[in-house]
Short mmCIF file of C-alpha atoms in Angstrom, two decimals:
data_model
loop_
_atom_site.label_atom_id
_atom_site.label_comp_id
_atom_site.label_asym_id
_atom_site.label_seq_id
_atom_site.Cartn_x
_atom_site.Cartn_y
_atom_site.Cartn_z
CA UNK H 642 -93.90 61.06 -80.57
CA UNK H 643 -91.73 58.25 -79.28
CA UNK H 644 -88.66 60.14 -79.30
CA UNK H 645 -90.41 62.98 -77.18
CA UNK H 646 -91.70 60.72 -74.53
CA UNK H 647 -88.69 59.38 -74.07
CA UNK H 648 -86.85 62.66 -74.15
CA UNK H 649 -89.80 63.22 -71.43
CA UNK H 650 -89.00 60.50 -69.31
CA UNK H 651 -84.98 60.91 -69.12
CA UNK H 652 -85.90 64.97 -67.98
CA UNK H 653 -88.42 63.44 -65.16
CA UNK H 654 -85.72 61.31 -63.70
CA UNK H 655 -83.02 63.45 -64.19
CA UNK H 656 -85.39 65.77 -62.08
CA UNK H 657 -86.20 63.45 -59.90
CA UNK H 658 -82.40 62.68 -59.09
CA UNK H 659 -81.47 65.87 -59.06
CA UNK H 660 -84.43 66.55 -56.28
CA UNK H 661 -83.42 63.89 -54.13
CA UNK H 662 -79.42 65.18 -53.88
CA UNK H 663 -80.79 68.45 -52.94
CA UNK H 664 -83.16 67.06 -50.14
CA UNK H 665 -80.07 64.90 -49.12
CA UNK H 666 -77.72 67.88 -49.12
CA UNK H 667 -80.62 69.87 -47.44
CA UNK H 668 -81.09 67.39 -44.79
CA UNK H 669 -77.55 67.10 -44.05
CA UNK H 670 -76.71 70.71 -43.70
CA UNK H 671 -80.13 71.11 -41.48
CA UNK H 672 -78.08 68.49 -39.32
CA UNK H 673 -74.99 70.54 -39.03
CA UNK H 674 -76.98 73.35 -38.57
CA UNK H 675 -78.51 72.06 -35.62
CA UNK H 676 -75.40 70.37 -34.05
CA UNK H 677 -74.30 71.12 -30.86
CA UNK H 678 -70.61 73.32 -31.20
CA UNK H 679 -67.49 72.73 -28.19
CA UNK H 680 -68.47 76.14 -27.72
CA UNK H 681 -71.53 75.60 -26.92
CA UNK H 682 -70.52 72.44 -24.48
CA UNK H 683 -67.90 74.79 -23.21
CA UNK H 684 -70.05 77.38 -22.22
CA UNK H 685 -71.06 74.85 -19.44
CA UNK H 686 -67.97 72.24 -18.80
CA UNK H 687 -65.33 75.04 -18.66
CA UNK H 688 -66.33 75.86 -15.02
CA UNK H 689 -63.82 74.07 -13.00
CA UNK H 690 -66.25 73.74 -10.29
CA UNK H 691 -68.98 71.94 -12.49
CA UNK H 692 -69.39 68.70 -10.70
CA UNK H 693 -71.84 65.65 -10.47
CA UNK H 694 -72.30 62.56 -8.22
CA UNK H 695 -71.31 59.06 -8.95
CA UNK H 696 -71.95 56.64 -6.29
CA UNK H 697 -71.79 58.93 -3.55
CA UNK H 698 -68.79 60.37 -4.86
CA UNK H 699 -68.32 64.17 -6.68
CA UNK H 700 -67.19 63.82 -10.16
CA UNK H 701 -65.86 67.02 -12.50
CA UNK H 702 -67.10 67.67 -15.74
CA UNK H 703 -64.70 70.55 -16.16
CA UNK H 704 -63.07 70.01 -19.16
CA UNK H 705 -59.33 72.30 -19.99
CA UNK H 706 -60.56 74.39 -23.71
CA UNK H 707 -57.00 74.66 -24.01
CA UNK H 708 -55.72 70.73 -23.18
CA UNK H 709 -58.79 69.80 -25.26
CA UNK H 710 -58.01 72.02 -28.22
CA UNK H 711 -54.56 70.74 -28.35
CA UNK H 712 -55.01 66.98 -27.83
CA UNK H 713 -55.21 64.31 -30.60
CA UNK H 714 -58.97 64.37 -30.41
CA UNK H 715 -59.57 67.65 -29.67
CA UNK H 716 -57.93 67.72 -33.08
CA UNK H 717 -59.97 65.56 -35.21
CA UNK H 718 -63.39 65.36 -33.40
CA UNK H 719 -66.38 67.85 -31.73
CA UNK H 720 -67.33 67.09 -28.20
CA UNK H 721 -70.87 65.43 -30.21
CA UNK H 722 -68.88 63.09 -32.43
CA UNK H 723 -67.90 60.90 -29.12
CA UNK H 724 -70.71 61.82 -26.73
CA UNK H 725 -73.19 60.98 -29.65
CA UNK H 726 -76.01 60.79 -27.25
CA UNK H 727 -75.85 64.67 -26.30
CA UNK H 728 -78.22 66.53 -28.61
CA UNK H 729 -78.95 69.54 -26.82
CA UNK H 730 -77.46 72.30 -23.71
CA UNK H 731 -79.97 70.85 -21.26
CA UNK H 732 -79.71 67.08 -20.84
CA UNK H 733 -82.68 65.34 -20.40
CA UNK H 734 -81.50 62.17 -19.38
CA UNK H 735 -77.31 61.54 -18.12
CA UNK H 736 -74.92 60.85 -21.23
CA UNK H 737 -73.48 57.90 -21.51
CA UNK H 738 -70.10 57.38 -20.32
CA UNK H 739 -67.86 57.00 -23.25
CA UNK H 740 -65.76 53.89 -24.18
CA UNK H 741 -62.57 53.99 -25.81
CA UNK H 742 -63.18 50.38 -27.48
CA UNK H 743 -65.74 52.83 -29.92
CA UNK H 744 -62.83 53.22 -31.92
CA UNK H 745 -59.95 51.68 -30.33
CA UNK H 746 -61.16 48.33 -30.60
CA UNK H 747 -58.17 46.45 -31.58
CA UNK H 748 -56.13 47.95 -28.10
CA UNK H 749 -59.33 47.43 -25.91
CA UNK H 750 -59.04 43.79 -27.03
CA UNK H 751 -55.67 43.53 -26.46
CA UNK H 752 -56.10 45.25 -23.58
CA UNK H 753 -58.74 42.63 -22.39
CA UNK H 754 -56.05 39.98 -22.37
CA UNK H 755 -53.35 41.42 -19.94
CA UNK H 756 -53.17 41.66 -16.69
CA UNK H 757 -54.65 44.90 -15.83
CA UNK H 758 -57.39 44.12 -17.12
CA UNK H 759 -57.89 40.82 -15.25
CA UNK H 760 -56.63 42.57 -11.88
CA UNK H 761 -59.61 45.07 -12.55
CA UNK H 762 -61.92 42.34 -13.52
CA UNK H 763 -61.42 40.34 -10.03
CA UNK H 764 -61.99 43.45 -7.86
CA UNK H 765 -59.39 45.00 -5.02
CA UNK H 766 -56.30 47.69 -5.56
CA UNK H 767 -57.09 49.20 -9.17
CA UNK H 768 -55.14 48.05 -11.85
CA UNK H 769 -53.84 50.73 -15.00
CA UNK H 770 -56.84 51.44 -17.40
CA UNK H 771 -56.43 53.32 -20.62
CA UNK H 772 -56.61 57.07 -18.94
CA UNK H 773 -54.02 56.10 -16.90
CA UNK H 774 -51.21 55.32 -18.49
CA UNK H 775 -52.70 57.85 -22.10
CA UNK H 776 -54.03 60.49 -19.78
CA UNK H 777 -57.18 62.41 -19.73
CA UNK H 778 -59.90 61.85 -22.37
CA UNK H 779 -59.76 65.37 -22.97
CA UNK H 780 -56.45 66.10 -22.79
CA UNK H 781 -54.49 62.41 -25.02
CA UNK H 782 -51.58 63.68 -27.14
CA UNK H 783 -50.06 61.79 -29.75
CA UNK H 784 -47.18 58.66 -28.57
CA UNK H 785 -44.76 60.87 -30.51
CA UNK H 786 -45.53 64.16 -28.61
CA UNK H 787 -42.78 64.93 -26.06
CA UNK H 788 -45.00 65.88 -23.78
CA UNK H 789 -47.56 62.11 -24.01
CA UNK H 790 -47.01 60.08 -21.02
CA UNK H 791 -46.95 57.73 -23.64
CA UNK H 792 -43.97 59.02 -25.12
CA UNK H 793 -40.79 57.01 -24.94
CA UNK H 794 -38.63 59.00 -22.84
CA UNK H 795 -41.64 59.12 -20.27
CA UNK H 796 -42.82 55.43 -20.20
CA UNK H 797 -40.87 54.71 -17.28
CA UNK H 798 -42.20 57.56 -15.18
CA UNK H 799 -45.32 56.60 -16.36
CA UNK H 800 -45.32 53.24 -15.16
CA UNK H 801 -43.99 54.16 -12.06
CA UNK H 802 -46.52 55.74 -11.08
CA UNK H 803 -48.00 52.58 -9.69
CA UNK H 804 -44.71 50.17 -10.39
CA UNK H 805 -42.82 52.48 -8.40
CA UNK H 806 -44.80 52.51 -5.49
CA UNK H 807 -44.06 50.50 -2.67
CA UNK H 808 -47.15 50.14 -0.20
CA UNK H 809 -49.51 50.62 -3.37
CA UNK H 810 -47.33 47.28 -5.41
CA UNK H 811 -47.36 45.46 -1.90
CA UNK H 812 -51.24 45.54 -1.73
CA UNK H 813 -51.45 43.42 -4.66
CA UNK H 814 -49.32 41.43 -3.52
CA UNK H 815 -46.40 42.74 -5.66
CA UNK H 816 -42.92 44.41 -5.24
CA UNK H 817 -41.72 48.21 -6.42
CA UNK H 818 -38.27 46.31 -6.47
CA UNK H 819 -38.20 45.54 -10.02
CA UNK H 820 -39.43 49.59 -10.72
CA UNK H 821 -36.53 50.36 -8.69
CA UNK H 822 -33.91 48.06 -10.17
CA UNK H 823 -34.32 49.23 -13.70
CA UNK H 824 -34.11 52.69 -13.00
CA UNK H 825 -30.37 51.66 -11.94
CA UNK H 826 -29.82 49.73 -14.80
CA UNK H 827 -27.91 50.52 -18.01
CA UNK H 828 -31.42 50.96 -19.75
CA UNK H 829 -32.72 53.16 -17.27
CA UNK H 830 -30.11 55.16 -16.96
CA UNK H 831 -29.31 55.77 -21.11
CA UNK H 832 -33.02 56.62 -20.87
CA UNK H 833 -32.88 59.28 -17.96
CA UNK H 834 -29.98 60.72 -20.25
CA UNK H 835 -31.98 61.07 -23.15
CA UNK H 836 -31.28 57.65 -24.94
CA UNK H 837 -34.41 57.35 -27.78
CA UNK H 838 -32.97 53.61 -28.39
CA UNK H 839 -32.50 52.22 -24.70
CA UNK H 840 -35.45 49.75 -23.58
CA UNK H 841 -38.16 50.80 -21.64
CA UNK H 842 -41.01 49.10 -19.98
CA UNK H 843 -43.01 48.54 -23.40
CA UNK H 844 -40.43 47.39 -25.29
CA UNK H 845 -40.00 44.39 -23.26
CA UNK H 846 -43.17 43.49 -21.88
CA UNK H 847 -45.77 44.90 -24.34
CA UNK H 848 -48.19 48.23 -24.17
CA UNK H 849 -51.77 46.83 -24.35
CA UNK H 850 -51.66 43.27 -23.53
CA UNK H 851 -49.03 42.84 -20.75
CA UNK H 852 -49.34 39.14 -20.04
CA UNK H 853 -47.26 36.92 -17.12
CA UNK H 854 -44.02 36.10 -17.79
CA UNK H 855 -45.43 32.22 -17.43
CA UNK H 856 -47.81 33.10 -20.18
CA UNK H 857 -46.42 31.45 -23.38
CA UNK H 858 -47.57 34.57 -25.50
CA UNK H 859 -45.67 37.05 -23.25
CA UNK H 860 -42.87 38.40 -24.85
CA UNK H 861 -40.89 37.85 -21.62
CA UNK H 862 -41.74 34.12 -21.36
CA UNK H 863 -38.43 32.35 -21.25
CA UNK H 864 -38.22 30.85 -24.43
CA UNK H 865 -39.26 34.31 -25.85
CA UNK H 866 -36.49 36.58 -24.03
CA UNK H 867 -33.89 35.65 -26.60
CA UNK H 868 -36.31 37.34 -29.56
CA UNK H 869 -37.30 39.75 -27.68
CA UNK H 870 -33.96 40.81 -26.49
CA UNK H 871 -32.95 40.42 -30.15
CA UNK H 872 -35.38 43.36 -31.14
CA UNK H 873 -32.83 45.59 -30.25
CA UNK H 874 -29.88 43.23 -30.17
CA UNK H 875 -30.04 41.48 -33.23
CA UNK H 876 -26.14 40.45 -33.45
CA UNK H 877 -26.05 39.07 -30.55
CA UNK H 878 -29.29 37.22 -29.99
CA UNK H 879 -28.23 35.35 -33.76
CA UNK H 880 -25.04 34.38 -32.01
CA UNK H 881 -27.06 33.19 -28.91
CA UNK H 882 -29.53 31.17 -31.07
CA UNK H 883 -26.39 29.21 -32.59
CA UNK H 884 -24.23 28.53 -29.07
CA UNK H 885 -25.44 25.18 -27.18
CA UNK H 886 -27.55 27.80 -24.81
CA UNK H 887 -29.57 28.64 -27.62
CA UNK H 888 -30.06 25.18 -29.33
CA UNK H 889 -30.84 24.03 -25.91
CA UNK H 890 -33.91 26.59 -25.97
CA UNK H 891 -34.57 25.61 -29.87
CA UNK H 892 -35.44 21.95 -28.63
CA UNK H 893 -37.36 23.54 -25.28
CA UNK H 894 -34.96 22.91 -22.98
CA UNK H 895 -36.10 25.20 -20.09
CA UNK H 896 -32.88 24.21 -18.28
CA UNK H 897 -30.55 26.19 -21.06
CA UNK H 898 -30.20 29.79 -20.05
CA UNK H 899 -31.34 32.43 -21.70
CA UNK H 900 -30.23 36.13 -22.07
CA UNK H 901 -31.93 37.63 -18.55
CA UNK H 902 -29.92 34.62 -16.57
CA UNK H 903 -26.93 36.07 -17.14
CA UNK H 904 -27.08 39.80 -17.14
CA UNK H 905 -30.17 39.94 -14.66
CA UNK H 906 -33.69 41.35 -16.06
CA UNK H 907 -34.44 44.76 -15.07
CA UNK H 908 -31.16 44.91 -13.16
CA UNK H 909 -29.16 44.40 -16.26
CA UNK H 910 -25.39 46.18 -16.45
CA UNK H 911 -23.14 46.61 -18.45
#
C-alpha cells in the first residue's frame, strides 16, 4: 500500500510538472502569436510621406523595408523587440522614443564622457550623437561593412561632415583647419588611396569618448601621444621612449617634445 501511494504521488507531480511546461509553452506561443510582425509595422511606416509633429516641427516615420532588412538590427531584431511599448497597429498613446544606451550601454557611457556629449549637454550648435556618425536607426550596418560610415576607409568623411565645415566649426568656436590639414597629410592621403593601416580620426583620438587633448585620459594628451603614436609605430615610439626626449616625458617633463612637435599633428608628412 505504501509502495502504491508513493508510486501515486511521483505520477501526480510528474503530472503536475508536465502541466505547468505545457501552460508555459502555451503561454509563450499565445505571445508570439499575438506579436506584432515588421510587416505589419510596415504596412504603415513604409509610406514615405507618414509624418508626425515634434515641437512644432514634422518628423518621418517612414522607415526604408529594404535599409532596414539589411542593417545589423534589421538582422537580429523585430521592429517590437526595440519599440517594446508598441503592442498593437493603432497606438493608443505615442511610443517611446528609443535609446541606444538599452543595449549599448557601455558606448553611451563612454559616450557621456566626451565632448559631444558635453557640447550637447550645455545647449547651442549640435554636437555628433550616435545616429550621426552610425547612421539611421533603421538603416546601422556593421563597422566592418564597406558601406558603414563607420567603416575605416569612411571615418574621415564621416567626421567631416561637421569637422570639415567651416562656418558650422566656427560657431562653436572651432576651426575646419585641422579637418583640412589631415586630409593633406601622409595619413589622409594613404587613406583616400585605399590604405586599411593609415590613421584616421578614431585611431588617434578615440570613437565614443573623445576627450580634450588637456584631458589626462585623452589619448592625445601630451604625455600620451608617444603610446598612442606607438599603436601603429611601435619601433619607433620604443626608440623614442629610450632617447633623452622620451625620458624627459617618463619623469613628466612637459618641456621634452613629443612625437606631434616634430612632424606636426594632423599635418604630419613624410
Amino acid at each position: 500500500q505504501k509502495r502504491l501511494l508513493v508510486v501515486v504521488n511521483s505520477a501526480r507531480k510528474f503530472l503536475s510538472q508536465t502541466l505547468l511546461v505545457c501552460l508555459f509553452v502555451w503561454a509563450c506561443a499565445a505571445h508570439a502569436e499575438n506579436k506584432l510582425k515588421d510587416k505589419d509595422c510596415l504596412s504603415c511606416h513604409s509610406d514615405p510621406t507618414l509624418t508626425t509633429e515634434f515641437k512644432g516641427k514634422p518628423v518621418s516615420l517612414y522607415v526604408d523595408e529594404n535599409k532596414e532588412k539589411h542593417s545589423i538590427h534589421g538582422g537580429m531584431f523585430a521592429c517590437v523587440d526595440c519599440h517594446k511599448d508598441v503592442k498593437s497597429l493603432v497606438h493608443e498613446t505615442t511610443p517611446q522614443k528609443v535609446r541606444c544606451a538599452q543595449c549599448h550601454a557601455d558606448a553611451q557611457t563612454a559616450y557621456s564622457h566626451s565632448l559631444h556629449s558635453k557640447i550637447n549637454k550645455m545647449g547651442g550648435p549640435q554636437a555628433a550623437n550616435c545616429q550621426d556618425c552610425h547612421g539611421g536607426a533603421h538603416e546601422i550596418l556593421a563597422a566592418d561593412d564597406a558601406k558603414s560610415p563607420v567603416s575605416h576607409d569612411n571615418i574621415p568623411t564621416t567626421c567631416g561632415r561637421c569637422h570639415g565645415q567651416k562656418f558650422l566649426m566656427e560657431s562653436s568656436g572651432q576651426s575646419n583647419q585641422p579637418f583640412v590639414s589631415y586630409q593633406q597629410s601622409v595619413h589622409g592621403l594613404a587613406v583616400e588611396k585605399g590604405s586599411k593601416k593609415a590613421a584616421v580620426c578614431t585611431d588617434c583620438h578615440g570613437a565614443h569618448e573623445i576627450l580634450a587633448a588637456n584631458d589626462q585620459k585623452s589619448p592625445i594628451y601630451k604625455f600620451n601621444v608617444p603610446q598612442t603614436c606607438g599603436k601603429c609605430h611601435a619601433e619607433v615610439s620604443q626608440t623614442f621612449m629610450k632617447s633623452i626626449h622620451g625620458q624627459g616625458i617618463s619623469r613628466g617633463n612637459g618641456l621634452a617634445p613629443v612625437c606631434t612637435d616634430c612632424h606636426g599633428i594632423h599635418s604630419r608628412s613624410e
